[in-house]
CSV table of C-alpha atoms and ligand atoms in Angstrom, one decimal:
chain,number,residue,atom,x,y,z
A,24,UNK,CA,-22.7,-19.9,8.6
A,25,UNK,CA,-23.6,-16.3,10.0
A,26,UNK,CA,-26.1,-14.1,8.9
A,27,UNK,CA,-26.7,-10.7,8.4
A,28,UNK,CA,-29.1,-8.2,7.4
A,29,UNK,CA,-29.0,-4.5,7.9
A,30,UNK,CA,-31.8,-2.6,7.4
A,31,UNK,CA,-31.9,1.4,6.7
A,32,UNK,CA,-34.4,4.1,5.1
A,33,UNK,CA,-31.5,5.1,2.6
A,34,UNK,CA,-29.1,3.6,0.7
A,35,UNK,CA,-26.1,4.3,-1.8
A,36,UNK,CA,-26.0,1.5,-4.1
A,37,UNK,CA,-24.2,1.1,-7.4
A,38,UNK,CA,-26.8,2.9,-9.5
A,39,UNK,CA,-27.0,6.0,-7.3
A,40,UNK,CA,-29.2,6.4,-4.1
A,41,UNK,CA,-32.6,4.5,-3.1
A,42,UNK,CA,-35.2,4.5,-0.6
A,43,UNK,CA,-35.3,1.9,2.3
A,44,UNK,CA,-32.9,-0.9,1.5
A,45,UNK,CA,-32.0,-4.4,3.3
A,46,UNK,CA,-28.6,-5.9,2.6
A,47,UNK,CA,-27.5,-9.7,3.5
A,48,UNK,CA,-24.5,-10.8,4.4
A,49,UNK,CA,-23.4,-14.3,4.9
A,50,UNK,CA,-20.0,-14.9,6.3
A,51,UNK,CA,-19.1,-11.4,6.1
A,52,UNK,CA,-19.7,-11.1,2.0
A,53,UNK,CA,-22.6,-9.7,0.3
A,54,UNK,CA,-25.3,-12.2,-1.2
A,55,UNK,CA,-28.0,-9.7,-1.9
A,56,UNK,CA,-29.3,-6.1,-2.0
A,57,UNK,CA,-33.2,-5.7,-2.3
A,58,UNK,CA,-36.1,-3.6,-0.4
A,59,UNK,CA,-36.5,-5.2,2.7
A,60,UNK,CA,-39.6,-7.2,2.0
A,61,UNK,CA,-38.0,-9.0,-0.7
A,62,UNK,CA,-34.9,-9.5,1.3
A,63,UNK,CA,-37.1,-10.8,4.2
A,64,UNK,CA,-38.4,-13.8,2.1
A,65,UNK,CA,-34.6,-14.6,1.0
A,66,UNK,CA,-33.4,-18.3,2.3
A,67,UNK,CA,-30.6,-17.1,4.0
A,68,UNK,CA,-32.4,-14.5,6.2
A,69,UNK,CA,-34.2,-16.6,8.5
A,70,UNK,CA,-32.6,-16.5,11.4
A,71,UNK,CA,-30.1,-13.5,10.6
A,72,UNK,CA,-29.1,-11.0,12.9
A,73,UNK,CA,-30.5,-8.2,12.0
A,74,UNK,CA,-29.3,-4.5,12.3
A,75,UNK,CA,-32.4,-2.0,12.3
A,76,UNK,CA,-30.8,1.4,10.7
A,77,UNK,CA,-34.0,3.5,10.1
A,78,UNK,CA,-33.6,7.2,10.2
A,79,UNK,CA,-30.3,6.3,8.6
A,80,UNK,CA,-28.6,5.9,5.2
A,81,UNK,CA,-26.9,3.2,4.5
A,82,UNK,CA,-23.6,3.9,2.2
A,83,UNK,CA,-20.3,1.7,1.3
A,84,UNK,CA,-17.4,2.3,3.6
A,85,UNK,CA,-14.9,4.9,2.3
A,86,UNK,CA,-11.6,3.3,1.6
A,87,UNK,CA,-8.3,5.4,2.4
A,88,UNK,CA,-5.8,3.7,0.0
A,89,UNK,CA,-2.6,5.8,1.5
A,90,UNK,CA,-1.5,6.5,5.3
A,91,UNK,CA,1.0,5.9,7.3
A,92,UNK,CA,-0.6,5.7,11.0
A,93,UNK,CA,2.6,6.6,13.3
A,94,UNK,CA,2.3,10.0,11.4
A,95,UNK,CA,-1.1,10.5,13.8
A,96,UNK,CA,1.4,10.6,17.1
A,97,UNK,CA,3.0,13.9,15.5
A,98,UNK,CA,-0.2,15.4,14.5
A,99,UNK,CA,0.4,19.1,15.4
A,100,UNK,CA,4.3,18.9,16.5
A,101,UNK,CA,5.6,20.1,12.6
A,102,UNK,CA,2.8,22.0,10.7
A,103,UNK,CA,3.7,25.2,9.0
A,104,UNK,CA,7.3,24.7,8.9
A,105,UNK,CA,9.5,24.0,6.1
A,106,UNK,CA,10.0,20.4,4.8
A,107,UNK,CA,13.6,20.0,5.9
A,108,UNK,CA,12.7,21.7,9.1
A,109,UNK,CA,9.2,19.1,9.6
A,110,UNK,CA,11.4,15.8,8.9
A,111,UNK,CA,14.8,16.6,11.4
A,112,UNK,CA,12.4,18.6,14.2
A,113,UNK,CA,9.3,16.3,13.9
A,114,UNK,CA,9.8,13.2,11.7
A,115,UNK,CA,13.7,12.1,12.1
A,116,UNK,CA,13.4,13.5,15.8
A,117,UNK,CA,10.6,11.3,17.2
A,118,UNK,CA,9.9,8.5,14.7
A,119,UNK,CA,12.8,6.2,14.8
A,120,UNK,CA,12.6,6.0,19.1
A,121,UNK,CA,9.5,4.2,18.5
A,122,UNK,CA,9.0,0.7,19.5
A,123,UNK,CA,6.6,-2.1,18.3
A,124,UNK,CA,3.9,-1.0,21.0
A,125,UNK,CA,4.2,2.5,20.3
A,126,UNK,CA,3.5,1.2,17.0
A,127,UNK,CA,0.1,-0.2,18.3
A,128,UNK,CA,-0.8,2.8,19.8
A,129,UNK,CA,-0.3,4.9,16.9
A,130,UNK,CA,-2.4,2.0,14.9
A,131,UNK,CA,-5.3,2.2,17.7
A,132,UNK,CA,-5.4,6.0,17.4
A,133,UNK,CA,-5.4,6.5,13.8
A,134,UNK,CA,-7.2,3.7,12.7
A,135,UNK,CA,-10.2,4.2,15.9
A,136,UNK,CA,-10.2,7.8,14.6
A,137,UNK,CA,-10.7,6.2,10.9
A,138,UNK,CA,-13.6,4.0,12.0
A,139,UNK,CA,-15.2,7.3,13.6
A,140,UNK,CA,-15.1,8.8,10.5
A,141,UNK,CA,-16.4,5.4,8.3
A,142,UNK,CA,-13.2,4.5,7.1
A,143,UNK,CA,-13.5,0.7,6.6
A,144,UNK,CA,-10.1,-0.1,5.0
A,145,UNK,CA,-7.1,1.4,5.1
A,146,UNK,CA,-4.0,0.7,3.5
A,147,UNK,CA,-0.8,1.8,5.7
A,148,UNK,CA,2.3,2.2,3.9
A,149,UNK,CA,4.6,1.0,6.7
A,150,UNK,CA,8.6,2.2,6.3
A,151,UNK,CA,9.5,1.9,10.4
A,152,UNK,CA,10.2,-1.8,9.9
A,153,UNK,CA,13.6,-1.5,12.0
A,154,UNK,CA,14.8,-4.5,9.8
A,155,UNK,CA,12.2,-6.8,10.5
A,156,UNK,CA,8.5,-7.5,11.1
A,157,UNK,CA,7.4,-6.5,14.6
A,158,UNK,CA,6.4,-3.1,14.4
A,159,UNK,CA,4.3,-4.3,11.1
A,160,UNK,CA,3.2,-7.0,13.2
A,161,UNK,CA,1.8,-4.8,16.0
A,162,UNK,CA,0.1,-2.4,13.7
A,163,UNK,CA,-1.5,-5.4,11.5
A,164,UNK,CA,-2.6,-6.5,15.1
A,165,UNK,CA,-3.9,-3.4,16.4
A,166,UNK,CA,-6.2,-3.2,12.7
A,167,UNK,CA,-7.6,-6.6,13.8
A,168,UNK,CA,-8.4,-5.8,17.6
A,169,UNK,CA,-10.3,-2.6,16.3
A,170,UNK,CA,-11.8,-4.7,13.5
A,171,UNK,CA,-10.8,-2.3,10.6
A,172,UNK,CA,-9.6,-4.0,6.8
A,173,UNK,CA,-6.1,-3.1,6.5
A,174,UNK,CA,-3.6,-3.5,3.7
A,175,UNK,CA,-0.1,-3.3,5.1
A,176,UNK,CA,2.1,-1.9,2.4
A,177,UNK,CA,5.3,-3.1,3.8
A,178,UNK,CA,8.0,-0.2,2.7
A,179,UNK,CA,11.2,-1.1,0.7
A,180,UNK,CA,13.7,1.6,1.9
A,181,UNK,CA,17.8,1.8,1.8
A,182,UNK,CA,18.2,5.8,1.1
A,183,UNK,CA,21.5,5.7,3.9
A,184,UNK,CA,20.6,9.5,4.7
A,185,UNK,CA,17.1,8.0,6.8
A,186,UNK,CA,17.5,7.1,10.3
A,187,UNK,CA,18.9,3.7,10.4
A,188,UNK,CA,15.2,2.1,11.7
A,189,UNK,CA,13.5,2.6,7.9
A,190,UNK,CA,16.6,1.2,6.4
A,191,UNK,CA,17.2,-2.3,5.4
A,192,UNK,CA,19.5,-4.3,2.3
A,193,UNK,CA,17.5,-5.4,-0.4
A,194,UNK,CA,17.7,-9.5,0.5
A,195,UNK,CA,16.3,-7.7,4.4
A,196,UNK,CA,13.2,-6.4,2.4
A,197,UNK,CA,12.4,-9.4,0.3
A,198,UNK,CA,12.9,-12.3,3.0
A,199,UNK,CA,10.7,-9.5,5.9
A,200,UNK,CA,7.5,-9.3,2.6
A,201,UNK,CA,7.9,-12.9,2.0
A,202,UNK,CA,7.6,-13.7,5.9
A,203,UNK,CA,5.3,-10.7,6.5
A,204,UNK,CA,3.0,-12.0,3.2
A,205,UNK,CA,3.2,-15.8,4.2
A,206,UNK,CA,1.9,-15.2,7.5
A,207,UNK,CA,-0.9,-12.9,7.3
A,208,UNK,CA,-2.2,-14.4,3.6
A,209,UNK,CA,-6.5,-14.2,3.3
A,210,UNK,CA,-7.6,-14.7,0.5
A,211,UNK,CA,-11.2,-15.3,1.9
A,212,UNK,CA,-11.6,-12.5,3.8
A,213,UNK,CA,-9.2,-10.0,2.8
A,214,UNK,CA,-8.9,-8.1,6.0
A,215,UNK,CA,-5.5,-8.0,6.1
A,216,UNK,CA,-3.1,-8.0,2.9
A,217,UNK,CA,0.6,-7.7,2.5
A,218,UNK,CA,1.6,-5.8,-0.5
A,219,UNK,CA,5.1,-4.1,-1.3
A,220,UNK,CA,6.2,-0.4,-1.7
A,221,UNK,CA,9.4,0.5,-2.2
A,222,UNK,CA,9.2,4.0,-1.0
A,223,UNK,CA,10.3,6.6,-3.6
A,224,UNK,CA,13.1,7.5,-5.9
A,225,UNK,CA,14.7,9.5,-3.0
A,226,UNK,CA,14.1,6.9,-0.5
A,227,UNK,CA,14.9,3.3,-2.8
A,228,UNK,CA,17.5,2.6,-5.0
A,229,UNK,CA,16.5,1.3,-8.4
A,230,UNK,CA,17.9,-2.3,-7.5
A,231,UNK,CA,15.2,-1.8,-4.3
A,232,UNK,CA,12.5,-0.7,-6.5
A,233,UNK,CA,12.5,-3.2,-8.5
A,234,UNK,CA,13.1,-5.9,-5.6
A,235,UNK,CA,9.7,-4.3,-4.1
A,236,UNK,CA,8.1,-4.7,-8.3
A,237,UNK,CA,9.8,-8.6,-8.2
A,238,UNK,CA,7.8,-9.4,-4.3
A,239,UNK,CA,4.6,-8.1,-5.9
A,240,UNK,CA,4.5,-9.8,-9.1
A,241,UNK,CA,5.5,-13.1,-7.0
A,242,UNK,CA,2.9,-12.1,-4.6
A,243,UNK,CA,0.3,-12.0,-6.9
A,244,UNK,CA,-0.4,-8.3,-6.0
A,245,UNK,CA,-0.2,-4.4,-6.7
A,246,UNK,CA,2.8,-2.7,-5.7
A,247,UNK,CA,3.0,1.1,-3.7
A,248,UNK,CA,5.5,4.2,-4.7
A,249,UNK,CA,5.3,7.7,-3.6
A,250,UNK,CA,6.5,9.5,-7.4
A,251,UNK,CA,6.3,12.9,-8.7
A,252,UNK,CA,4.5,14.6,-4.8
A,253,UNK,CA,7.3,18.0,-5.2
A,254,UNK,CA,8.9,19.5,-7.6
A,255,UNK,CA,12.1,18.9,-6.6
A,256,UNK,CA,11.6,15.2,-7.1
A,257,UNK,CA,10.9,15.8,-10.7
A,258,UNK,CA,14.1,18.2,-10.8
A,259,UNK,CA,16.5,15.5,-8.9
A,260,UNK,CA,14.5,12.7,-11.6
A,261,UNK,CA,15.8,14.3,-14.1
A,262,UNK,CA,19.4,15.1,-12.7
A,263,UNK,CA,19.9,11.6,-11.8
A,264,UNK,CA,18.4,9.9,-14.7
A,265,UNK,CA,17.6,12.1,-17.4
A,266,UNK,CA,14.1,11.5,-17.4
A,267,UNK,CA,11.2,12.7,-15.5
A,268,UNK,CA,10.2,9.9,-12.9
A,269,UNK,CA,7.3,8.1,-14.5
A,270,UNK,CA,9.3,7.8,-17.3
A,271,UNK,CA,12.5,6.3,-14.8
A,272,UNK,CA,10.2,4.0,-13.1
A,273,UNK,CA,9.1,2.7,-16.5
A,274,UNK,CA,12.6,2.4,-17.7
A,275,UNK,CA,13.4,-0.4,-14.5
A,276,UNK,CA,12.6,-3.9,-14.5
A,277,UNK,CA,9.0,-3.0,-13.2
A,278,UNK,CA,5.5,-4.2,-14.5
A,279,UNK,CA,3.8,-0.5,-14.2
A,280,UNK,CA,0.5,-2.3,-14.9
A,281,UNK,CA,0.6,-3.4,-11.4
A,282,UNK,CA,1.5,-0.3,-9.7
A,283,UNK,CA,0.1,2.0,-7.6
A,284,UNK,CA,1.4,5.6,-7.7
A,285,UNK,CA,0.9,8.0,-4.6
A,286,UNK,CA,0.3,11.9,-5.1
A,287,UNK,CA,1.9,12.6,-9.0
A,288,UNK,CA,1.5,16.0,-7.9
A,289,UNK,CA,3.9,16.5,-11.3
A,290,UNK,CA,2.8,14.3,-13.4
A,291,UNK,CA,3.4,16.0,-16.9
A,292,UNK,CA,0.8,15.0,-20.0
A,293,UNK,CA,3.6,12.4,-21.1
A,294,UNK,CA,3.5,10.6,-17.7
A,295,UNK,CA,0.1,10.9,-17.4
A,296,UNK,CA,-0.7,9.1,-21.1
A,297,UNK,CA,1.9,6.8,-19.8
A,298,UNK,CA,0.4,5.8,-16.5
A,299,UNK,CA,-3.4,5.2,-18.4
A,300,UNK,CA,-1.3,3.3,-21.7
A,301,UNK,CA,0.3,0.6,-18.7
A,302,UNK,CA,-3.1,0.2,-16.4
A,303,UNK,CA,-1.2,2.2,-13.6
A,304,UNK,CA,-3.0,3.5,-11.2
A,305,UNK,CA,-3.2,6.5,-8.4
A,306,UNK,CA,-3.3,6.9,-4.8
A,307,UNK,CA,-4.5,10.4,-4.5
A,308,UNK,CA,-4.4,12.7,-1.6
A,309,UNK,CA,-5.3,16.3,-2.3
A,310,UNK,CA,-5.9,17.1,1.6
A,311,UNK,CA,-2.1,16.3,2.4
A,312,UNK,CA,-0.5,17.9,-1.0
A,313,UNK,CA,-2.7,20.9,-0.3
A,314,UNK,CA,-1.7,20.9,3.8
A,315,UNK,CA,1.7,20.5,2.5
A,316,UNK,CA,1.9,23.1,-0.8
A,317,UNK,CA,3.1,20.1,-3.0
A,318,UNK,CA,1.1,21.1,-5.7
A,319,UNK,CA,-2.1,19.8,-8.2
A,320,UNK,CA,-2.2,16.1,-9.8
A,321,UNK,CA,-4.4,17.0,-13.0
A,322,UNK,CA,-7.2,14.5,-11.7
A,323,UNK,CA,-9.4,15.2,-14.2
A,324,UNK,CA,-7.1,14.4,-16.8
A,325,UNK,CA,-6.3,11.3,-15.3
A,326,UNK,CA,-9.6,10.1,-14.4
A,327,UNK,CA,-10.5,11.3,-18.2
A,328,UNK,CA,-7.8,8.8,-19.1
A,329,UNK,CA,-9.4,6.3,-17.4
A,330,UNK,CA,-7.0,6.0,-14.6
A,331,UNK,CA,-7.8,4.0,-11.9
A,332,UNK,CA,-7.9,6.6,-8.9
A,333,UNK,CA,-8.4,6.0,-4.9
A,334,UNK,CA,-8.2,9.1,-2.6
A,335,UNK,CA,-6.2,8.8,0.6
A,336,UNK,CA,-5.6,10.9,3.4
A,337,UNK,CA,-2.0,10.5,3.9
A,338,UNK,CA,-0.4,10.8,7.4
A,339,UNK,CA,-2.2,12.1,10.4
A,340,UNK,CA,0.5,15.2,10.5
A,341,UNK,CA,0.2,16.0,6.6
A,342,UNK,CA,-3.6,16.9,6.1
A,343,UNK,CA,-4.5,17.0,9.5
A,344,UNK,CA,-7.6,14.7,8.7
A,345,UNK,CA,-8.5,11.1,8.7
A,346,UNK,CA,-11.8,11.4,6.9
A,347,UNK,CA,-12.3,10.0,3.5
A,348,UNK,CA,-15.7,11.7,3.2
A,349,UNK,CA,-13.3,14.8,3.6
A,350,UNK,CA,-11.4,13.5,1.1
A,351,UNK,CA,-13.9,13.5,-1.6
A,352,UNK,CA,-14.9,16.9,-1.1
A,353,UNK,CA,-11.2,18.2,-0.8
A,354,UNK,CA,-10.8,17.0,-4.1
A,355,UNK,CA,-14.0,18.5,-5.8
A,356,UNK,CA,-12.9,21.9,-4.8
A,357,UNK,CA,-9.4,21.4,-5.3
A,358,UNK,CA,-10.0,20.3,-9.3
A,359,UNK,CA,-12.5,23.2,-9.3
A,360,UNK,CA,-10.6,26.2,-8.3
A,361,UNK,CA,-8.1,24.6,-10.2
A,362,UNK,CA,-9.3,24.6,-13.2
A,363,UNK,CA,-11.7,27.6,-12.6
A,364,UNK,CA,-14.9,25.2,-13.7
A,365,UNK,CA,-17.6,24.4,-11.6
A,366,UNK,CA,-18.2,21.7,-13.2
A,367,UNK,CA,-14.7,19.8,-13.6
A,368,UNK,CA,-16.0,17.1,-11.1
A,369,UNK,CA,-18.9,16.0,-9.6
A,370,UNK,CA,-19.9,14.6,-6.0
A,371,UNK,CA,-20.6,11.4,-7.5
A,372,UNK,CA,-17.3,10.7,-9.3
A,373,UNK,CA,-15.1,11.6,-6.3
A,374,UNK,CA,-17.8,9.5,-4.0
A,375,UNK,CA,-16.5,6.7,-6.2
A,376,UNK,CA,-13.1,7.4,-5.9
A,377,UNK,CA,-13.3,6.8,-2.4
A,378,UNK,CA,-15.6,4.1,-2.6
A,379,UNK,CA,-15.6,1.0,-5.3
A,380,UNK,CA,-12.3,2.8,-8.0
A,381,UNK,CA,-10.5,2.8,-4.4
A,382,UNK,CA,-11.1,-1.1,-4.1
A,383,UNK,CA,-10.1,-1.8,-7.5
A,384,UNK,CA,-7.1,0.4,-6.9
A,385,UNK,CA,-6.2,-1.9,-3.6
A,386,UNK,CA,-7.7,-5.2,-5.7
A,387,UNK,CA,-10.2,-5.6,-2.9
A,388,UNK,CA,-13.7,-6.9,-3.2
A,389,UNK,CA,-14.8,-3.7,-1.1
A,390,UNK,CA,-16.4,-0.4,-1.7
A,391,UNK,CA,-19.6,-1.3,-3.7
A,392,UNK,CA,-23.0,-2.4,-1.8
A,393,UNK,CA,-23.6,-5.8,-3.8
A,394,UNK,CA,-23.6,-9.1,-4.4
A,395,UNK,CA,-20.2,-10.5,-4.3
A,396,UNK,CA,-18.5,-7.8,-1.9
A,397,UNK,CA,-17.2,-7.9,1.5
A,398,UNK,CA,-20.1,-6.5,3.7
A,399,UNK,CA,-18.4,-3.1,4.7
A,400,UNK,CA,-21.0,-0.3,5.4
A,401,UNK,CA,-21.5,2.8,7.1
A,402,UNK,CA,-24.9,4.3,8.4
A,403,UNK,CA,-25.5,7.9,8.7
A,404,UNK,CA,-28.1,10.0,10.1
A,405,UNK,CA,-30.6,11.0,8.4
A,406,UNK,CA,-31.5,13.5,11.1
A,407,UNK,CA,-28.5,15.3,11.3
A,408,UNK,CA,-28.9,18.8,9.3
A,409,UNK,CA,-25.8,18.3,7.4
A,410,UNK,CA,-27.7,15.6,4.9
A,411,UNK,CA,-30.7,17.7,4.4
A,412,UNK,CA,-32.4,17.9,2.7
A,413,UNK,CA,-32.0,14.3,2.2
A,414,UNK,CA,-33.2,13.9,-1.6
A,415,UNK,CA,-30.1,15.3,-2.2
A,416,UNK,CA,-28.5,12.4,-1.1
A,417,UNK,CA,-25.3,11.7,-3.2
A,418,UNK,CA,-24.4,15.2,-2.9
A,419,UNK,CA,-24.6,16.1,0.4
A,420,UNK,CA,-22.7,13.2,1.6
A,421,UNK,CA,-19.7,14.4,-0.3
A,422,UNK,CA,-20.2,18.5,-0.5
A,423,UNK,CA,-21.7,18.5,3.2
A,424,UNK,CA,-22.0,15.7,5.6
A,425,UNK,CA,-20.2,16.3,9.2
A,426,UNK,CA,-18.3,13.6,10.5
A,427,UNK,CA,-21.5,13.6,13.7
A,428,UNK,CA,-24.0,11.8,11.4
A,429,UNK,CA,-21.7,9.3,10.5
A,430,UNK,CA,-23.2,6.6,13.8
A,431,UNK,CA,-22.7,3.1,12.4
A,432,UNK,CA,-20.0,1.3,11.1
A,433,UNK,CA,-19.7,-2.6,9.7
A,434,UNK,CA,-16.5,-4.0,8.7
A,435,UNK,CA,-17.0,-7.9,7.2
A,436,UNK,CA,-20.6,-8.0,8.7
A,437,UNK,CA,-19.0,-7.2,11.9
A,438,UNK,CA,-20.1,-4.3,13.8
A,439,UNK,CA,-17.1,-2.4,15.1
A,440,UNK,CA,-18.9,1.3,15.4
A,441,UNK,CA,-22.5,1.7,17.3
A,442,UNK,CA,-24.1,4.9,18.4
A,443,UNK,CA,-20.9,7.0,17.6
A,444,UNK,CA,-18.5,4.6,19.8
A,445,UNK,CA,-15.8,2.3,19.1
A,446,UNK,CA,-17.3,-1.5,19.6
A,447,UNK,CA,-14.0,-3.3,20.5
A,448,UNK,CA,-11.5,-1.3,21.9
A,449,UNK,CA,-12.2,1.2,24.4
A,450,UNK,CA,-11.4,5.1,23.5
A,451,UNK,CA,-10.4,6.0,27.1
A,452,UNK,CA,-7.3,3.0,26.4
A,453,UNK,CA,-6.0,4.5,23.0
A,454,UNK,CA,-6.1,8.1,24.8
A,455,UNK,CA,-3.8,7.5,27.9
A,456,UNK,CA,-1.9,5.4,25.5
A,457,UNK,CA,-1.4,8.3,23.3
A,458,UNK,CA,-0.9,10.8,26.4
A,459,UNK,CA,1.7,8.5,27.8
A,460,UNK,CA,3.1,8.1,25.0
A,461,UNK,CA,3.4,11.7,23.5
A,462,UNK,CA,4.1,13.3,26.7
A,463,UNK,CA,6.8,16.1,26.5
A,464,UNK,CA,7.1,15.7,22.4
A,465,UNK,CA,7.3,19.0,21.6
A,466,UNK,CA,7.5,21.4,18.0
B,29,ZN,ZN1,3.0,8.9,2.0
């Protein structure tokens, strides 16, 4: 058994935010949250290792429930142009040369620049599977050296105008999850999880969509879809099957209850009732449809629904950021100007959505600071003048904070950031990787 107890002068617990705070951890999972005198005298703290984070806040780590960490590599080589343009100069150019090491080093980068930032789990929805499990593999492994929580959201893909290297047959897809889901299954820890996501209504047929709906329901878990992120989706929906695309999907052999829309950018008041009537929920990422002019998902509306909502940051070359703390406030002011209303949602509710509604989104026991959740946390400085004055908390952590307080990060009781550094793999090594790697890619 391994103990831990961390120890800071702050803390952002379930019921809002607190004075000086001890959590313990036994085995990587929460047992108890108390002042530290009362935690001191708990059984299972003698002889815990114990983390001393005074001057600092103690908050849950952010969750990002939608990326897709190759993106990182072309961070910079297709912004500002046209969609078409971005995917043949940038995406279709570069993407499908990429072999299951490059795959590690575009893992290393975006999930070490995640970790910087206090991202504790990511969910990468992975579509350069090349017909098998290797380059899944490699980035799966690459999460693990850096110690982050990832859910690998294995893609389900057989649009025939992609490069060859996202497409596979529909029995390809099913026997890769199954393989892919059998070996990496833990249900004790949950650091890594295998889910499905067919990748679209442009980018799966309907037989693949609901082969991807068929793995997860076997599987025992959610299922991923990109729905409703342009216009033109909805306009091609509607040419192809009469119906706007919430209302396709729903029409398959799918259980929507279990799935997990990303952006519904589009999402008319129809879909929208629809998605809260079937338990559906959203992956939303209002720095990437914002970087990209996709449009608004009515958030509020949704949440208002009751919705289950997690934000994500997308791909490193669609936002350009990895930060769910920039997340949060990216979709404050978003749903603000949008709506021209101050007040159409607070600090606190979008610090949820990238905190504990993000776990329940996944089905994760992460992104709350209590008993009976993995022990994922994030300390920030309370010196740093971007979280004064500090009895503001809550709100300063979403409306102000700068990615330099965030010092600390534990991932399953595990530290993997100290003092602003990477614990595990070396920043130098994912740099020259990157270099190496990137070298003459141009726009
Ligand atoms: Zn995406």
């Amino acid at each position: 058994m391994s103990s831990l107890v961390v120890t800071a002068d702050r803390a952002i617990l379930p019921g809002g935010a607190v004075g000086s705070t001890s959590v313990l951890a036994v085995d990587g999972a929460i047992v108890a949250v108390d002042a530290p005198a009362a935690i001191a005298a708990h059984p299972h703290a003698a002889g815990a290792r114990q983390l001393d984070w005074s001057r600092r806040a103690l908050v849950p780590g952010t969750i990002n429930t939608h990326n897709h960490s190759f993106q990182s590599l072309l961070r910079g080589i297709g912004d500002d142009l046209p969609f078409l343009e971005w995917r043949d100069k940038a995406l279709y150019r570069y993407s499908p040369k990429l072999g299951a090491e490059d795959m590690a080093t575009a893992a290393l980068f975006a999930f070490g620049e995640m970790l910087l930032h206090g991202v504790t789990t990511v969910c990468d929805f992975y579509y350069l599977n090349a017909q098998g499990n290797d380059h899944a593999t490699a980035t799966i492994e690459a999460a693990r050296r850096l110690g982050i929580r990832i859910v690998l959201a294995r893609c389900f893909y057989d649009w025939d105008g992609a490069p060859a290297a996202y497409r596979e047959t529909v029995p390809q897809a099913i026997a890769n999850f199954e393989a892919l889901h059998a070996r990496y299954r833990d249900k004790t820890r949950h650091l890594v999880t295998i889910q499905p996501a067919p990748h679209s209504q442009h980018g799966a047929s309907a037989a693949m969509i609901e082969a991807g709906a068929g793995c997860a329901a076997d599987a025992g878990e959610p299922w991923h879809i990109h729905l409703a992120e342009e216009q033109w989706q909805v306009e091609q929906s509607l040419e192809r099957t009469g119906q706007r695309p919430l209302h396709a999907i729903a029409g398959l052999g799918v259980d929507l209850a279990q799935m997990i829309a990303v952006h519904g950018c589009w999402f008319d008041a129809g879909e929208r009732a629809l998605l809260a009537e079937r338990g559906g929920a959203l992956a939303y990422c209002p720095g990437s449809n914002m970087f990209l002019g996709d449009g608004v998902t009515d958030l509020v509306d949704l949440v208002a629904r009751g919705v289950k909502v997690g934000l994500g940051t997308d791909g490193g070359c669609s936002n350009n950021r990895v930060s769910v703390f920039d997340e949060m406030r990216t979709a404050a002011l978003l749903q603000k100007v949008h709506r021209t209303d101050g007040q159409a949602i607070s600090a606190e509710a979008c610090f949820a959505l990238g905190t504990n509604t993000a776990g329940e989104v996944l089905r994760l026991p992460v992104g709350k600071i209590a008993p009976g959740y993995r022990c994922d946390l994030v300390g920030l400085d309370l010196d740093d003048p971007s979280l004064w004055p500090v009895q503001a908390l809550e709100k300063n952590v979403v409306y102000a904070l700068s990615s330099r307080a965030i010092t600390d990060v534990v991932v399953d009781g595990q530290e993997v950031v100290t003092g602003r550094r990477l614990c595990n793999v070396h920043l130098d090594e994912i740099q020259s990787r990157v270099r190496q790697l990137t070298d003459g890619w141009s726009r």
